[in-house]
mmCIF file of N, CA, C and O in Angstrom:
data_model
loop_
_atom_site.group_PDB
_atom_site.id
_atom_site.type_symbol
_atom_site.label_atom_id
_atom_site.label_comp_id
_atom_site.label_asym_id
_atom_site.label_seq_id
_atom_site.Cartn_x
_atom_site.Cartn_y
_atom_site.Cartn_z
ATOM 1 N N MET U 13 -13.417 1.100 19.296
ATOM 2 C CA MET U 13 -13.342 2.237 18.402
ATOM 3 C C MET U 13 -13.691 1.780 16.992
ATOM 4 O O MET U 13 -13.239 0.744 16.524
ATOM 5 N N SER U 14 -14.505 2.535 16.318
ATOM 6 C CA SER U 14 -14.828 2.209 14.936
ATOM 7 C C SER U 14 -14.627 3.449 14.080
ATOM 8 O O SER U 14 -14.724 4.573 14.549
ATOM 9 N N GLU U 15 -14.339 3.181 12.826
ATOM 10 C CA GLU U 15 -14.104 4.273 11.890
ATOM 11 C C GLU U 15 -14.993 4.059 10.685
ATOM 12 O O GLU U 15 -15.078 2.941 10.155
ATOM 13 N N ASP U 16 -15.686 5.090 10.239
ATOM 14 C CA ASP U 16 -16.554 4.999 9.086
ATOM 15 C C ASP U 16 -15.707 5.115 7.819
ATOM 16 O O ASP U 16 -15.167 6.178 7.530
ATOM 17 N N LEU U 17 -15.595 4.011 7.104
ATOM 18 C CA LEU U 17 -14.800 4.003 5.876
ATOM 19 C C LEU U 17 -15.673 4.140 4.634
ATOM 20 O O LEU U 17 -15.156 4.167 3.521
ATOM 21 N N ALA U 18 -16.972 4.235 4.834
ATOM 22 C CA ALA U 18 -17.886 4.379 3.710
ATOM 23 C C ALA U 18 -17.550 5.648 2.934
ATOM 24 O O ALA U 18 -17.230 6.681 3.505
ATOM 25 N N GLY U 19 -17.608 5.536 1.648
ATOM 26 C CA GLY U 19 -17.370 6.695 0.799
ATOM 27 C C GLY U 19 -15.925 6.897 0.395
ATOM 28 O O GLY U 19 -15.627 7.726 -0.456
ATOM 29 N N ARG U 20 -15.018 6.155 0.998
ATOM 30 C CA ARG U 20 -13.610 6.308 0.604
ATOM 31 C C ARG U 20 -13.370 5.666 -0.758
ATOM 32 O O ARG U 20 -14.026 4.698 -1.121
ATOM 33 N N LEU U 21 -12.431 6.215 -1.494
ATOM 34 C CA LEU U 21 -12.007 5.599 -2.741
ATOM 35 C C LEU U 21 -11.237 4.338 -2.384
ATOM 36 O O LEU U 21 -10.300 4.378 -1.576
ATOM 37 N N VAL U 22 -11.634 3.210 -2.958
ATOM 38 C CA VAL U 22 -11.000 1.933 -2.640
ATOM 39 C C VAL U 22 -10.066 1.540 -3.782
ATOM 40 O O VAL U 22 -10.468 1.524 -4.946
ATOM 41 N N VAL U 23 -8.828 1.242 -3.418
ATOM 42 C CA VAL U 23 -7.832 0.742 -4.366
ATOM 43 C C VAL U 23 -7.366 -0.610 -3.857
ATOM 44 O O VAL U 23 -7.029 -0.753 -2.684
ATOM 45 N N THR U 24 -7.364 -1.602 -4.741
ATOM 46 C CA THR U 24 -6.881 -2.928 -4.369
ATOM 47 C C THR U 24 -5.429 -3.068 -4.778
ATOM 48 O O THR U 24 -5.071 -2.845 -5.941
ATOM 49 N N LEU U 25 -4.595 -3.421 -3.820
ATOM 50 C CA LEU U 25 -3.193 -3.731 -4.077
ATOM 51 C C LEU U 25 -3.081 -5.245 -4.026
ATOM 52 O O LEU U 25 -3.051 -5.842 -2.954
ATOM 53 N N ASP U 26 -3.079 -5.868 -5.186
ATOM 54 C CA ASP U 26 -3.085 -7.324 -5.293
ATOM 55 C C ASP U 26 -1.647 -7.827 -5.373
ATOM 56 O O ASP U 26 -0.942 -7.556 -6.340
ATOM 57 N N LEU U 27 -1.226 -8.556 -4.352
ATOM 58 C CA LEU U 27 0.145 -9.066 -4.304
ATOM 59 C C LEU U 27 0.226 -10.539 -4.698
ATOM 60 O O LEU U 27 1.273 -11.169 -4.509
ATOM 61 N N ASP U 28 -0.846 -11.085 -5.256
ATOM 62 C CA ASP U 28 -0.837 -12.471 -5.695
ATOM 63 C C ASP U 28 0.310 -12.704 -6.681
ATOM 64 O O ASP U 28 0.427 -11.994 -7.676
ATOM 65 N N GLY U 29 1.165 -13.650 -6.369
ATOM 66 C CA GLY U 29 2.298 -13.974 -7.231
ATOM 67 C C GLY U 29 3.547 -13.143 -6.983
ATOM 68 O O GLY U 29 4.587 -13.408 -7.576
ATOM 69 N N VAL U 30 3.474 -12.154 -6.110
ATOM 70 C CA VAL U 30 4.643 -11.319 -5.808
ATOM 71 C C VAL U 30 5.609 -12.117 -4.934
ATOM 72 O O VAL U 30 5.211 -12.740 -3.961
ATOM 73 N N THR U 31 6.884 -12.092 -5.315
ATOM 74 C CA THR U 31 7.888 -12.869 -4.584
ATOM 75 C C THR U 31 9.008 -12.018 -4.009
ATOM 76 O O THR U 31 9.871 -12.545 -3.314
ATOM 77 N N ASP U 32 9.013 -10.714 -4.327
ATOM 78 C CA ASP U 32 10.101 -9.872 -3.832
ATOM 79 C C ASP U 32 9.667 -8.414 -3.765
ATOM 80 O O ASP U 32 8.582 -8.043 -4.210
ATOM 81 N N LYS U 33 10.543 -7.607 -3.200
ATOM 82 C CA LYS U 33 10.285 -6.181 -3.020
ATOM 83 C C LYS U 33 10.018 -5.489 -4.357
ATOM 84 O O LYS U 33 9.115 -4.649 -4.450
ATOM 85 N N ALA U 34 10.781 -5.834 -5.382
ATOM 86 C CA ALA U 34 10.587 -5.194 -6.694
ATOM 87 C C ALA U 34 9.172 -5.443 -7.207
ATOM 88 O O ALA U 34 8.529 -4.529 -7.738
ATOM 89 N N GLY U 35 8.675 -6.649 -7.020
ATOM 90 C CA GLY U 35 7.317 -6.965 -7.442
ATOM 91 C C GLY U 35 6.283 -6.185 -6.656
ATOM 92 O O GLY U 35 5.301 -5.684 -7.209
ATOM 93 N N LEU U 36 6.496 -6.057 -5.351
ATOM 94 C CA LEU U 36 5.586 -5.276 -4.523
ATOM 95 C C LEU U 36 5.566 -3.821 -4.981
ATOM 96 O O LEU U 36 4.505 -3.220 -5.119
ATOM 97 N N MET U 37 6.741 -3.267 -5.247
ATOM 98 C CA MET U 37 6.815 -1.867 -5.679
ATOM 99 C C MET U 37 6.137 -1.674 -7.030
ATOM 100 O O MET U 37 5.426 -0.677 -7.233
ATOM 101 N N ASP U 38 6.327 -2.612 -7.947
ATOM 102 C CA ASP U 38 5.674 -2.507 -9.255
ATOM 103 C C ASP U 38 4.160 -2.557 -9.116
ATOM 104 O O ASP U 38 3.447 -1.770 -9.741
ATOM 105 N N ARG U 39 3.670 -3.469 -8.283
ATOM 106 C CA ARG U 39 2.221 -3.579 -8.083
ATOM 107 C C ARG U 39 1.674 -2.321 -7.424
ATOM 108 O O ARG U 39 0.597 -1.844 -7.780
ATOM 109 N N ALA U 40 2.388 -1.790 -6.446
ATOM 110 C CA ALA U 40 1.940 -0.567 -5.781
ATOM 111 C C ALA U 40 1.904 0.595 -6.766
ATOM 112 O O ALA U 40 0.949 1.381 -6.785
ATOM 113 N N ALA U 41 2.937 0.707 -7.593
ATOM 114 C CA ALA U 41 2.990 1.787 -8.577
ATOM 115 C C ALA U 41 1.810 1.707 -9.538
ATOM 116 O O ALA U 41 1.189 2.734 -9.856
ATOM 117 N N ARG U 42 1.487 0.486 -9.978
ATOM 118 C CA ARG U 42 0.356 0.320 -10.903
ATOM 119 C C ARG U 42 -0.978 0.579 -10.207
ATOM 120 O O ARG U 42 -1.826 1.299 -10.734
ATOM 121 N N ALA U 43 -1.179 -0.046 -9.060
ATOM 122 C CA ALA U 43 -2.467 0.068 -8.362
ATOM 123 C C ALA U 43 -2.784 1.512 -8.003
ATOM 124 O O ALA U 43 -3.935 1.944 -8.102
ATOM 125 N N LEU U 44 -1.778 2.250 -7.583
ATOM 126 C CA LEU U 44 -1.978 3.630 -7.139
ATOM 127 C C LEU U 44 -1.712 4.653 -8.236
ATOM 128 O O LEU U 44 -1.789 5.853 -7.990
ATOM 129 N N ALA U 45 -1.366 4.158 -9.443
ATOM 130 C CA ALA U 45 -1.063 5.047 -10.567
ATOM 131 C C ALA U 45 -0.018 6.090 -10.171
ATOM 132 O O ALA U 45 -0.170 7.284 -10.419
ATOM 133 N N LEU U 46 1.055 5.606 -9.528
ATOM 134 C CA LEU U 46 2.116 6.513 -9.090
ATOM 135 C C LEU U 46 2.892 7.034 -10.291
ATOM 136 O O LEU U 46 2.982 6.369 -11.323
ATOM 137 N N PRO U 47 3.469 8.216 -10.162
ATOM 138 C CA PRO U 47 4.190 8.818 -11.293
ATOM 139 C C PRO U 47 5.439 8.015 -11.666
ATOM 140 O O PRO U 47 5.959 7.225 -10.870
ATOM 141 N N ASP U 48 5.908 8.217 -12.885
ATOM 142 C CA ASP U 48 7.091 7.508 -13.393
ATOM 143 C C ASP U 48 8.314 7.714 -12.509
ATOM 144 O O ASP U 48 9.181 6.853 -12.443
ATOM 145 N N TRP U 49 8.378 8.848 -11.819
ATOM 146 C CA TRP U 49 9.549 9.134 -10.994
ATOM 147 C C TRP U 49 9.490 8.459 -9.629
ATOM 148 O O TRP U 49 10.398 8.604 -8.813
ATOM 149 N N PHE U 50 8.433 7.671 -9.355
ATOM 150 C CA PHE U 50 8.345 6.929 -8.095
ATOM 151 C C PHE U 50 9.593 6.067 -7.937
ATOM 152 O O PHE U 50 9.952 5.296 -8.816
ATOM 153 N N GLY U 51 10.280 6.200 -6.807
ATOM 154 C CA GLY U 51 11.593 5.604 -6.602
ATOM 155 C C GLY U 51 11.650 4.111 -6.349
ATOM 156 O O GLY U 51 12.711 3.525 -6.315
ATOM 157 N N ARG U 52 10.519 3.447 -6.153
ATOM 158 C CA ARG U 52 10.458 1.995 -5.939
ATOM 159 C C ARG U 52 11.362 1.523 -4.795
ATOM 160 O O ARG U 52 12.057 0.528 -4.904
ATOM 161 N N ASN U 53 11.335 2.286 -3.698
ATOM 162 C CA ASN U 53 12.019 1.867 -2.475
ATOM 163 C C ASN U 53 11.073 2.153 -1.313
ATOM 164 O O ASN U 53 10.027 2.772 -1.492
ATOM 165 N N TRP U 54 11.434 1.691 -0.120
ATOM 166 C CA TRP U 54 10.526 1.806 1.025
ATOM 167 C C TRP U 54 10.211 3.260 1.365
ATOM 168 O O TRP U 54 9.058 3.600 1.651
ATOM 169 N N ASP U 55 11.215 4.127 1.361
ATOM 170 C CA ASP U 55 10.975 5.541 1.683
ATOM 171 C C ASP U 55 10.050 6.191 0.658
ATOM 172 O O ASP U 55 9.161 6.961 1.021
ATOM 173 N N ALA U 56 10.270 5.878 -0.608
ATOM 174 C CA ALA U 56 9.431 6.451 -1.665
ATOM 175 C C ALA U 56 7.989 5.963 -1.527
ATOM 176 O O ALA U 56 7.042 6.733 -1.733
ATOM 177 N N LEU U 57 7.803 4.698 -1.154
ATOM 178 C CA LEU U 57 6.451 4.183 -0.959
ATOM 179 C C LEU U 57 5.775 4.894 0.214
ATOM 180 O O LEU U 57 4.629 5.328 0.109
ATOM 181 N N ALA U 58 6.487 5.027 1.325
ATOM 182 C CA ALA U 58 5.926 5.728 2.491
ATOM 183 C C ALA U 58 5.543 7.158 2.124
ATOM 184 O O ALA U 58 4.452 7.634 2.476
ATOM 185 N N ASP U 59 6.423 7.834 1.421
ATOM 186 C CA ASP U 59 6.150 9.219 1.021
ATOM 187 C C ASP U 59 4.952 9.297 0.082
ATOM 188 O O ASP U 59 4.096 10.171 0.219
ATOM 189 N N SER U 60 4.875 8.382 -0.884
ATOM 190 C CA SER U 60 3.776 8.403 -1.849
ATOM 191 C C SER U 60 2.434 8.105 -1.183
ATOM 192 O O SER U 60 1.420 8.715 -1.523
ATOM 193 N N LEU U 61 2.428 7.175 -0.251
ATOM 194 C CA LEU U 61 1.184 6.855 0.444
ATOM 195 C C LEU U 61 0.677 8.045 1.260
ATOM 196 O O LEU U 61 -0.525 8.206 1.439
ATOM 197 N N SER U 62 1.586 8.878 1.728
ATOM 198 C CA SER U 62 1.228 10.030 2.559
ATOM 199 C C SER U 62 1.053 11.315 1.764
ATOM 200 O O SER U 62 0.629 12.326 2.321
ATOM 201 N N ASP U 63 1.359 11.290 0.487
ATOM 202 C CA ASP U 63 1.361 12.501 -0.342
ATOM 203 C C ASP U 63 0.094 12.578 -1.185
ATOM 204 O O ASP U 63 -0.041 11.886 -2.196
ATOM 205 N N HIS U 64 -0.824 13.437 -0.788
ATOM 206 C CA HIS U 64 -2.093 13.579 -1.505
ATOM 207 C C HIS U 64 -1.905 13.961 -2.968
ATOM 208 O O HIS U 64 -2.777 13.671 -3.776
ATOM 209 N N THR U 65 -0.800 14.606 -3.308
ATOM 210 C CA THR U 65 -0.630 15.069 -4.690
ATOM 211 C C THR U 65 -0.422 13.920 -5.669
ATOM 212 O O THR U 65 -0.575 14.123 -6.878
ATOM 213 N N VAL U 66 -0.083 12.729 -5.194
ATOM 214 C CA VAL U 66 0.097 11.592 -6.100
ATOM 215 C C VAL U 66 -1.014 10.547 -5.935
ATOM 216 O O VAL U 66 -0.976 9.497 -6.569
ATOM 217 N N TRP U 67 -1.991 10.841 -5.108
ATOM 218 C CA TRP U 67 -3.108 9.904 -4.924
ATOM 219 C C TRP U 67 -3.984 9.853 -6.170
ATOM 220 O O TRP U 67 -4.034 10.811 -6.944
ATOM 221 N N PRO U 68 -4.697 8.752 -6.355
ATOM 222 C CA PRO U 68 -5.627 8.659 -7.493
ATOM 223 C C PRO U 68 -6.689 9.752 -7.431
ATOM 224 O O PRO U 68 -7.036 10.244 -6.342
ATOM 225 N N GLU U 69 -7.213 10.105 -8.585
ATOM 226 C CA GLU U 69 -8.224 11.155 -8.673
ATOM 227 C C GLU U 69 -9.419 10.823 -7.781
ATOM 228 O O GLU U 69 -9.900 9.694 -7.765
ATOM 229 N N GLY U 70 -9.846 11.794 -7.028
ATOM 230 C CA GLY U 70 -10.990 11.649 -6.142
ATOM 231 C C GLY U 70 -10.635 11.226 -4.734
ATOM 232 O O GLY U 70 -11.438 11.376 -3.811
ATOM 233 N N ALA U 71 -9.444 10.695 -4.538
ATOM 234 C CA ALA U 71 -9.067 10.165 -3.221
ATOM 235 C C ALA U 71 -8.879 11.268 -2.181
ATOM 236 O O ALA U 71 -9.160 11.049 -1.005
ATOM 237 N N VAL U 72 -8.410 12.413 -2.601
ATOM 238 C CA VAL U 72 -8.181 13.492 -1.640
ATOM 239 C C VAL U 72 -9.507 13.919 -1.016
ATOM 240 O O VAL U 72 -9.602 14.074 0.205
ATOM 241 N N GLU U 73 -10.527 14.050 -1.842
ATOM 242 C CA GLU U 73 -11.827 14.485 -1.344
ATOM 243 C C GLU U 73 -12.521 13.382 -0.529
ATOM 244 O O GLU U 73 -13.183 13.668 0.463
ATOM 245 N N GLN U 74 -12.371 12.149 -0.960
ATOM 246 C CA GLN U 74 -13.091 11.036 -0.350
ATOM 247 C C GLN U 74 -12.321 10.334 0.763
ATOM 248 O O GLN U 74 -12.920 9.660 1.591
ATOM 249 N N GLY U 75 -11.012 10.426 0.742
ATOM 250 C CA GLY U 75 -10.170 9.579 1.569
ATOM 251 C C GLY U 75 -9.817 8.337 0.765
ATOM 252 O O GLY U 75 -10.464 8.027 -0.238
ATOM 253 N N LEU U 76 -8.795 7.644 1.178
ATOM 254 C CA LEU U 76 -8.283 6.508 0.415
ATOM 255 C C LEU U 76 -8.222 5.272 1.300
ATOM 256 O O LEU U 76 -7.655 5.307 2.392
ATOM 257 N N LEU U 77 -8.810 4.187 0.803
ATOM 258 C CA LEU U 77 -8.739 2.888 1.446
ATOM 259 C C LEU U 77 -7.998 1.942 0.511
ATOM 260 O O LEU U 77 -8.462 1.686 -0.601
ATOM 261 N N ILE U 78 -6.836 1.492 0.946
ATOM 262 C CA ILE U 78 -6.063 0.533 0.154
ATOM 263 C C ILE U 78 -6.278 -0.843 0.772
ATOM 264 O O ILE U 78 -5.986 -1.052 1.949
ATOM 265 N N VAL U 79 -6.803 -1.758 -0.024
ATOM 266 C CA VAL U 79 -7.022 -3.124 0.427
ATOM 267 C C VAL U 79 -5.918 -3.988 -0.189
ATOM 268 O O VAL U 79 -5.818 -4.095 -1.409
ATOM 269 N N VAL U 80 -5.097 -4.555 0.673
ATOM 270 C CA VAL U 80 -3.986 -5.399 0.224
ATOM 271 C C VAL U 80 -4.482 -6.840 0.268
ATOM 272 O O VAL U 80 -4.856 -7.352 1.315
ATOM 273 N N ARG U 81 -4.493 -7.490 -0.893
ATOM 274 C CA ARG U 81 -4.936 -8.881 -0.954
ATOM 275 C C ARG U 81 -3.799 -9.741 -1.520
ATOM 276 O O ARG U 81 -2.888 -9.230 -2.157
ATOM 277 N N GLY U 82 -3.883 -11.037 -1.251
ATOM 278 C CA GLY U 82 -2.886 -11.962 -1.774
ATOM 279 C C GLY U 82 -1.508 -11.781 -1.165
ATOM 280 O O GLY U 82 -0.511 -12.160 -1.765
ATOM 281 N N TRP U 83 -1.441 -11.220 0.032
ATOM 282 C CA TRP U 83 -0.163 -10.874 0.664
ATOM 283 C C TRP U 83 0.461 -12.027 1.435
ATOM 284 O O TRP U 83 1.662 -12.019 1.691
ATOM 285 N N GLN U 84 -0.323 -13.031 1.822
ATOM 286 C CA GLN U 84 0.179 -14.076 2.698
ATOM 287 C C GLN U 84 1.371 -14.848 2.117
ATOM 288 O O GLN U 84 2.369 -15.041 2.832
ATOM 289 N N PRO U 85 1.334 -15.294 0.854
ATOM 290 C CA PRO U 85 2.504 -16.003 0.321
ATOM 291 C C PRO U 85 3.773 -15.143 0.308
ATOM 292 O O PRO U 85 4.864 -15.625 0.606
ATOM 293 N N TYR U 86 3.612 -13.856 -0.004
ATOM 294 C CA TYR U 86 4.761 -12.944 0.024
ATOM 295 C C TYR U 86 5.301 -12.829 1.448
ATOM 296 O O TYR U 86 6.507 -12.884 1.676
ATOM 297 N N ALA U 87 4.395 -12.678 2.410
ATOM 298 C CA ALA U 87 4.799 -12.551 3.813
ATOM 299 C C ALA U 87 5.551 -13.788 4.282
ATOM 300 O O ALA U 87 6.525 -13.682 5.035
ATOM 301 N N GLU U 88 5.123 -14.963 3.836
ATOM 302 C CA GLU U 88 5.795 -16.205 4.219
ATOM 303 C C GLU U 88 7.149 -16.348 3.527
ATOM 304 O O GLU U 88 8.118 -16.800 4.137
ATOM 305 N N ALA U 89 7.213 -15.957 2.263
ATOM 306 C CA ALA U 89 8.455 -16.105 1.494
ATOM 307 C C ALA U 89 9.502 -15.065 1.866
ATOM 308 O O ALA U 89 10.702 -15.337 1.828
ATOM 309 N N GLN U 90 9.054 -13.857 2.215
ATOM 310 C CA GLN U 90 9.960 -12.739 2.499
ATOM 311 C C GLN U 90 9.556 -12.064 3.811
ATOM 312 O O GLN U 90 9.130 -10.905 3.828
ATOM 313 N N PRO U 91 9.677 -12.762 4.936
ATOM 314 C CA PRO U 91 9.163 -12.203 6.196
ATOM 315 C C PRO U 91 9.815 -10.880 6.604
ATOM 316 O O PRO U 91 9.133 -9.999 7.139
ATOM 317 N N LYS U 92 11.102 -10.716 6.355
ATOM 318 C CA LYS U 92 11.754 -9.443 6.723
ATOM 319 C C LYS U 92 11.217 -8.300 5.876
ATOM 320 O O LYS U 92 10.916 -7.218 6.387
ATOM 321 N N GLU U 93 11.101 -8.530 4.575
ATOM 322 C CA GLU U 93 10.554 -7.500 3.689
ATOM 323 C C GLU U 93 9.114 -7.184 4.061
ATOM 324 O O GLU U 93 8.701 -6.023 4.056
ATOM 325 N N TRP U 94 8.334 -8.219 4.381
ATOM 326 C CA TRP U 94 6.933 -7.990 4.724
ATOM 327 C C TRP U 94 6.805 -7.163 5.993
ATOM 328 O O TRP U 94 5.934 -6.292 6.090
ATOM 329 N N ARG U 95 7.670 -7.399 6.963
ATOM 330 C CA ARG U 95 7.640 -6.579 8.187
ATOM 331 C C ARG U 95 7.917 -5.115 7.847
ATOM 332 O O ARG U 95 7.282 -4.210 8.395
ATOM 333 N N ILE U 96 8.859 -4.884 6.941
ATOM 334 C CA ILE U 96 9.144 -3.508 6.518
ATOM 335 C C ILE U 96 7.928 -2.921 5.808
ATOM 336 O O ILE U 96 7.548 -1.767 6.067
ATOM 337 N N ALA U 97 7.306 -3.699 4.937
ATOM 338 C CA ALA U 97 6.112 -3.216 4.232
ATOM 339 C C ALA U 97 5.020 -2.834 5.231
ATOM 340 O O ALA U 97 4.397 -1.768 5.104
ATOM 341 N N GLN U 98 4.802 -3.664 6.232
ATOM 342 C CA GLN U 98 3.802 -3.351 7.252
ATOM 343 C C GLN U 98 4.169 -2.067 8.006
ATOM 344 O O GLN U 98 3.291 -1.247 8.296
ATOM 345 N N ASP U 99 5.442 -1.902 8.311
ATOM 346 C CA ASP U 99 5.889 -0.667 8.970
ATOM 347 C C ASP U 99 5.626 0.553 8.088
ATOM 348 O O ASP U 99 5.215 1.608 8.578
ATOM 349 N N VAL U 100 5.864 0.413 6.793
ATOM 350 C CA VAL U 100 5.620 1.507 5.844
ATOM 351 C C VAL U 100 4.137 1.849 5.817
ATOM 352 O O VAL U 100 3.754 3.023 5.883
ATOM 353 N N PHE U 101 3.280 0.822 5.724
ATOM 354 C CA PHE U 101 1.837 1.070 5.730
ATOM 355 C C PHE U 101 1.414 1.774 7.021
ATOM 356 O O PHE U 101 0.651 2.730 6.991
ATOM 357 N N THR U 102 1.914 1.292 8.144
ATOM 358 C CA THR U 102 1.558 1.867 9.442
ATOM 359 C C THR U 102 2.010 3.321 9.550
ATOM 360 O O THR U 102 1.251 4.191 9.990
ATOM 361 N N GLU U 103 3.247 3.582 9.152
ATOM 362 C CA GLU U 103 3.772 4.954 9.203
ATOM 363 C C GLU U 103 2.928 5.889 8.343
ATOM 364 O O GLU U 103 2.587 6.996 8.770
ATOM 365 N N ALA U 104 2.578 5.448 7.139
ATOM 366 C CA ALA U 104 1.798 6.286 6.234
ATOM 367 C C ALA U 104 0.414 6.572 6.811
ATOM 368 O O ALA U 104 -0.065 7.707 6.760
ATOM 369 N N VAL U 105 -0.224 5.555 7.386
ATOM 370 C CA VAL U 105 -1.548 5.744 7.987
ATOM 371 C C VAL U 105 -1.465 6.670 9.194
ATOM 372 O O VAL U 105 -2.320 7.539 9.382
ATOM 373 N N ASP U 106 -0.429 6.513 9.996
ATOM 374 C CA ASP U 106 -0.258 7.379 11.168
ATOM 375 C C ASP U 106 -0.071 8.839 10.761
ATOM 376 O O ASP U 106 -0.529 9.749 11.458
ATOM 377 N N ARG U 107 0.599 9.083 9.637
ATOM 378 C CA ARG U 107 0.850 10.450 9.171
ATOM 379 C C ARG U 107 -0.326 11.044 8.413
ATOM 380 O O ARG U 107 -0.384 12.259 8.219
ATOM 381 N N THR U 108 -1.253 10.175 7.948
ATOM 382 C CA THR U 108 -2.277 10.623 7.014
ATOM 383 C C THR U 108 -3.648 10.125 7.455
ATOM 384 O O THR U 108 -4.043 8.999 7.128
ATOM 385 N N PRO U 109 -4.403 10.936 8.193
ATOM 386 C CA PRO U 109 -5.687 10.476 8.725
ATOM 387 C C PRO U 109 -6.688 10.019 7.665
ATOM 388 O O PRO U 109 -7.541 9.188 7.943
ATOM 389 N N SER U 110 -6.593 10.528 6.450
ATOM 390 C CA SER U 110 -7.560 10.151 5.413
ATOM 391 C C SER U 110 -7.137 8.888 4.651
ATOM 392 O O SER U 110 -7.758 8.517 3.666
ATOM 393 N N LEU U 111 -6.096 8.212 5.131
ATOM 394 C CA LEU U 111 -5.604 6.977 4.515
ATOM 395 C C LEU U 111 -5.847 5.808 5.449
ATOM 396 O O LEU U 111 -5.583 5.888 6.646
ATOM 397 N N THR U 112 -6.363 4.720 4.886
ATOM 398 C CA THR U 112 -6.493 3.454 5.603
ATOM 399 C C THR U 112 -5.917 2.366 4.723
ATOM 400 O O THR U 112 -6.158 2.336 3.511
ATOM 401 N N VAL U 113 -5.132 1.468 5.331
ATOM 402 C CA VAL U 113 -4.631 0.294 4.629
ATOM 403 C C VAL U 113 -5.176 -0.917 5.368
ATOM 404 O O VAL U 113 -4.986 -1.047 6.583
ATOM 405 N N ALA U 114 -5.850 -1.789 4.631
ATOM 406 C CA ALA U 114 -6.446 -2.984 5.225
ATOM 407 C C ALA U 114 -5.864 -4.217 4.566
ATOM 408 O O ALA U 114 -5.741 -4.280 3.332
ATOM 409 N N LEU U 115 -5.489 -5.203 5.378
ATOM 410 C CA LEU U 115 -4.984 -6.469 4.865
ATOM 411 C C LEU U 115 -6.155 -7.439 4.770
ATOM 412 O O LEU U 115 -6.757 -7.787 5.794
ATOM 413 N N ALA U 116 -6.482 -7.865 3.560
ATOM 414 C CA ALA U 116 -7.574 -8.807 3.350
ATOM 415 C C ALA U 116 -7.075 -10.214 3.675
ATOM 416 O O ALA U 116 -5.964 -10.588 3.296
ATOM 417 N N VAL U 117 -7.893 -10.958 4.386
ATOM 418 C CA VAL U 117 -7.559 -12.351 4.679
ATOM 419 C C VAL U 117 -8.449 -13.245 3.839
ATOM 420 O O VAL U 117 -9.584 -12.911 3.526
ATOM 421 N N GLY U 118 -7.885 -14.390 3.445
ATOM 422 C CA GLY U 118 -8.630 -15.310 2.608
ATOM 423 C C GLY U 118 -8.757 -14.774 1.197
ATOM 424 O O GLY U 118 -8.181 -13.765 0.836
ATOM 425 N N GLY U 119 -9.487 -15.514 0.391
ATOM 426 C CA GLY U 119 -9.762 -15.071 -0.962
ATOM 427 C C GLY U 119 -8.627 -15.214 -1.941
ATOM 428 O O GLY U 119 -8.756 -14.862 -3.093
ATOM 429 N N SER U 120 -7.472 -15.739 -1.508
ATOM 430 C CA SER U 120 -6.393 -15.922 -2.459
ATOM 431 C C SER U 120 -6.504 -17.316 -3.051
ATOM 432 O O SER U 120 -6.965 -18.248 -2.427
ATOM 433 N N SER U 121 -6.107 -17.434 -4.291
ATOM 434 C CA SER U 121 -6.231 -18.731 -4.955
ATOM 435 C C SER U 121 -4.985 -19.543 -4.852
ATOM 436 O O SER U 121 -3.960 -19.136 -4.475
#
């Protein structure tokens, strides 16, 4: 099965240097330009990823591709949190056909 991701708005969620959940939430809030009222918890992240009204401009029309890079050190340091993050990404993608989250491998310094 293949999916055409061409034309989607691409947002990079760079987790390089992130060591905890708070750092992940801050990076997600910045990368996705989430509103100030974003709750910085797992449920709020899942809801925001699935909520077109808080997506970056143009993403609703084009679809949204979030590329997560620099995640490996965080995953190694916080394996339980990383499993939850992966579950959140999966849940959001399952609920939102126009959303794709891709984990980039390599390229971290």
